[in-house]
């Protein structure tokens, strides 16, 4: 997850930020960890290897959605995102965020000057030329495809339970590894910005 808002690549023709440049929250992960209960208040924090908090986002859940609050460039952001549900083929339901700007359903919201989906932030997924962070995304998408798509908390029909649990744990491990890599990238980026500011 990575904080956005500033156009670090401004002036570079054809440059687009990637998803890993912004902090994000995955509604599937919130659902899996039972963090969509009405009345719940919690804080999502991103830390470096020493345990120092680099940034954090507050969440307050109600019956219909989630209020996110955080600061970016010393400016407060407080935004409400509606939750919607769709029926699954084999019973049950799936929860989505509803992007506040385009009203599309999405699994992730990204945090910049506003809370919005990937398309509204004009973010691209990592390409084959990207670094280790991009590799974790590619591996995760392949594993999710084996489970029928992004809804990986439900075992596909005909799959052995042991296989399902192994793939599920691999996906969770990739999420954790990506968080670690993003914290390293964020720390390096902030150090670079500090060096630039000292030259002004």
XYZ file of C-alpha atoms in Angstrom:
200
model
C 0.000 0.000 0.000
C 1.526 3.432 -0.933
C 0.564 7.070 -0.400
C 0.022 9.170 -3.502
C -1.058 12.642 -4.463
C 2.156 14.260 -5.714
C 3.124 13.693 -9.339
C 6.640 12.391 -8.701
C 7.008 11.604 -12.406
C 5.680 14.952 -13.688
C 7.346 16.016 -16.906
C 8.125 12.505 -18.078
C 6.206 11.881 -21.341
C 3.844 8.940 -21.143
C 4.554 8.290 -17.472
C 1.795 6.819 -15.351
C 1.908 6.027 -11.661
C 1.641 2.359 -10.795
C -0.645 0.909 -8.151
C 2.258 0.402 -5.757
C 2.964 4.163 -5.687
C -0.185 4.714 -3.601
C -1.334 3.296 -0.297
C -4.439 1.186 -0.798
C -6.845 -0.991 1.148
C -8.327 -4.249 -0.142
C -11.982 -4.826 0.795
C -11.446 -8.603 0.491
C -8.755 -8.452 3.127
C -11.000 -6.405 5.421
C -13.773 -8.950 4.969
C -11.452 -11.899 5.496
C -10.142 -10.391 8.750
C -13.690 -9.534 9.925
C -12.964 -5.799 9.869
C -16.203 -4.666 8.232
C -18.345 -4.852 11.360
C -20.592 -1.833 11.914
C -19.293 0.342 14.747
C -15.681 -0.764 14.301
C -12.950 1.903 14.460
C -9.390 0.967 13.576
C -6.135 2.329 12.197
C -4.162 0.877 9.291
C -0.474 1.728 9.631
C 2.507 1.244 7.321
C 5.854 0.736 9.058
C 9.478 0.412 8.035
C 11.728 -2.493 9.044
C 12.529 -0.839 12.387
C 8.846 -0.589 13.293
C 8.632 3.169 12.757
C 5.207 4.245 11.472
C 5.559 5.882 8.053
C 1.890 6.713 7.581
C -1.520 5.679 8.845
C -5.177 5.815 7.867
C -8.134 5.777 10.250
C -11.277 3.779 9.451
C -14.778 3.963 10.916
C -17.291 1.361 9.712
C -21.071 1.711 9.747
C -23.930 -0.325 8.246
C -23.485 1.092 4.736
C -19.848 2.009 4.321
C -16.482 3.135 5.649
C -15.200 6.603 6.559
C -11.473 7.011 5.875
C -9.491 9.831 7.489
C -5.811 10.683 7.053
C -3.481 13.542 6.201
C -1.578 14.128 2.983
C 0.743 17.094 2.408
C -0.391 18.352 5.838
C -3.998 18.526 4.616
C -6.741 16.428 6.270
C -8.801 14.048 4.139
C -12.092 12.669 5.442
C -14.075 10.651 2.937
C -16.935 8.170 3.019
C -16.933 5.095 0.759
C -20.091 3.035 0.315
C -19.994 -0.775 0.565
C -22.133 -2.868 -1.799
C -22.734 -6.612 -2.059
C -23.281 -8.945 -5.002
C -24.419 -12.568 -4.938
C -21.871 -15.344 -5.554
C -22.560 -18.246 -7.927
C -22.393 -20.857 -5.163
C -24.236 -18.900 -2.500
C -23.253 -16.139 -0.129
C -22.270 -12.637 -1.153
C -19.229 -10.616 -2.053
C -18.486 -7.138 -0.707
C -17.119 -4.297 -2.849
C -16.142 -0.679 -2.406
C -18.169 1.748 -4.527
C -15.795 4.389 -5.891
C -17.044 7.836 -4.743
C -16.188 9.373 -8.137
C -17.120 6.935 -10.918
C -19.561 4.766 -8.907
C -17.872 1.587 -10.150
C -17.461 -1.432 -7.900
C -13.843 -2.106 -6.932
C -11.828 -4.327 -4.606
C -9.277 -1.605 -3.773
C -9.456 2.079 -2.949
C -6.309 4.199 -3.233
C -5.397 7.148 -1.046
C -4.156 10.399 -2.550
C -5.757 13.845 -2.434
C -8.991 11.845 -2.422
C -10.080 8.242 -1.911
C -10.857 6.642 -5.270
C -10.473 3.538 -7.403
C -7.462 2.714 -9.563
C -9.035 4.094 -12.754
C -9.998 7.428 -11.197
C -6.427 7.845 -9.917
C -5.222 6.846 -13.424
C -3.002 4.137 -12.004
C -1.604 1.226 -13.947
C -0.741 -2.257 -12.791
C 2.957 -3.156 -12.739
C 4.267 -4.379 -16.094
C 6.688 -7.195 -16.839
C 9.573 -4.718 -16.612
C 8.766 -3.695 -13.043
C 10.616 -4.646 -9.874
C 9.983 -7.223 -7.145
C 6.800 -5.430 -6.083
C 5.369 -5.947 -9.551
C 6.378 -9.601 -9.413
C 4.254 -10.130 -6.298
C 1.234 -8.666 -8.107
C 1.740 -10.948 -11.104
C 2.114 -14.024 -8.900
C -0.969 -13.061 -6.910
C -3.109 -12.586 -10.022
C -2.068 -16.038 -11.287
C -2.954 -17.643 -7.964
C -6.279 -15.793 -7.821
C -7.054 -17.017 -11.345
C -6.737 -20.596 -10.067
C -9.430 -19.762 -7.540
C -11.757 -18.382 -10.170
C -10.762 -14.723 -9.895
C -10.240 -12.196 -7.126
C -12.762 -13.695 -4.684
C -10.190 -15.979 -3.063
C -11.883 -16.533 0.316
C -14.304 -19.056 -1.281
C -13.056 -22.512 -2.359
C -13.873 -23.336 -6.010
C -16.036 -26.378 -6.632
C -13.934 -29.533 -7.040
C -10.748 -28.156 -5.456
C -9.244 -30.076 -2.535
C -9.322 -28.202 0.760
C -5.551 -28.615 1.245
C -4.870 -27.088 -2.182
C -7.227 -24.200 -1.484
C -5.593 -23.433 1.877
C -2.095 -23.616 0.380
C -2.966 -21.154 -2.401
C -4.762 -18.896 0.059
C -1.704 -18.778 2.337
C 0.543 -18.052 -0.648
C -1.656 -15.068 -1.556
C -1.579 -13.783 2.030
C 2.211 -14.184 2.033
C 2.505 -12.190 -1.200
C 0.403 -9.399 0.317
C 2.706 -9.254 3.342
C 5.820 -9.267 1.160
C 4.411 -6.474 -0.986
C 3.671 -4.385 2.115
C 7.296 -4.847 3.199
C 8.649 -3.865 -0.224
C 6.367 -0.837 -0.420
C 7.603 0.402 2.953
C 11.187 0.126 1.718
C 10.260 1.985 -1.488
C 8.401 4.679 0.465
C 11.375 5.199 2.804
C 13.735 5.558 -0.169
C 11.357 7.991 -1.879
C 11.070 10.200 1.216
C 14.857 10.233 1.587
C 15.169 11.317 -2.048
C 12.602 14.110 -1.588
C 14.416 15.318 1.530
C 17.688 15.496 -0.415
C 15.986 17.489 -3.178
C 14.469 19.920 -0.658
C 17.886 20.562 0.898
C 19.137 21.788 -2.489
C 16.391 24.396 -2.841
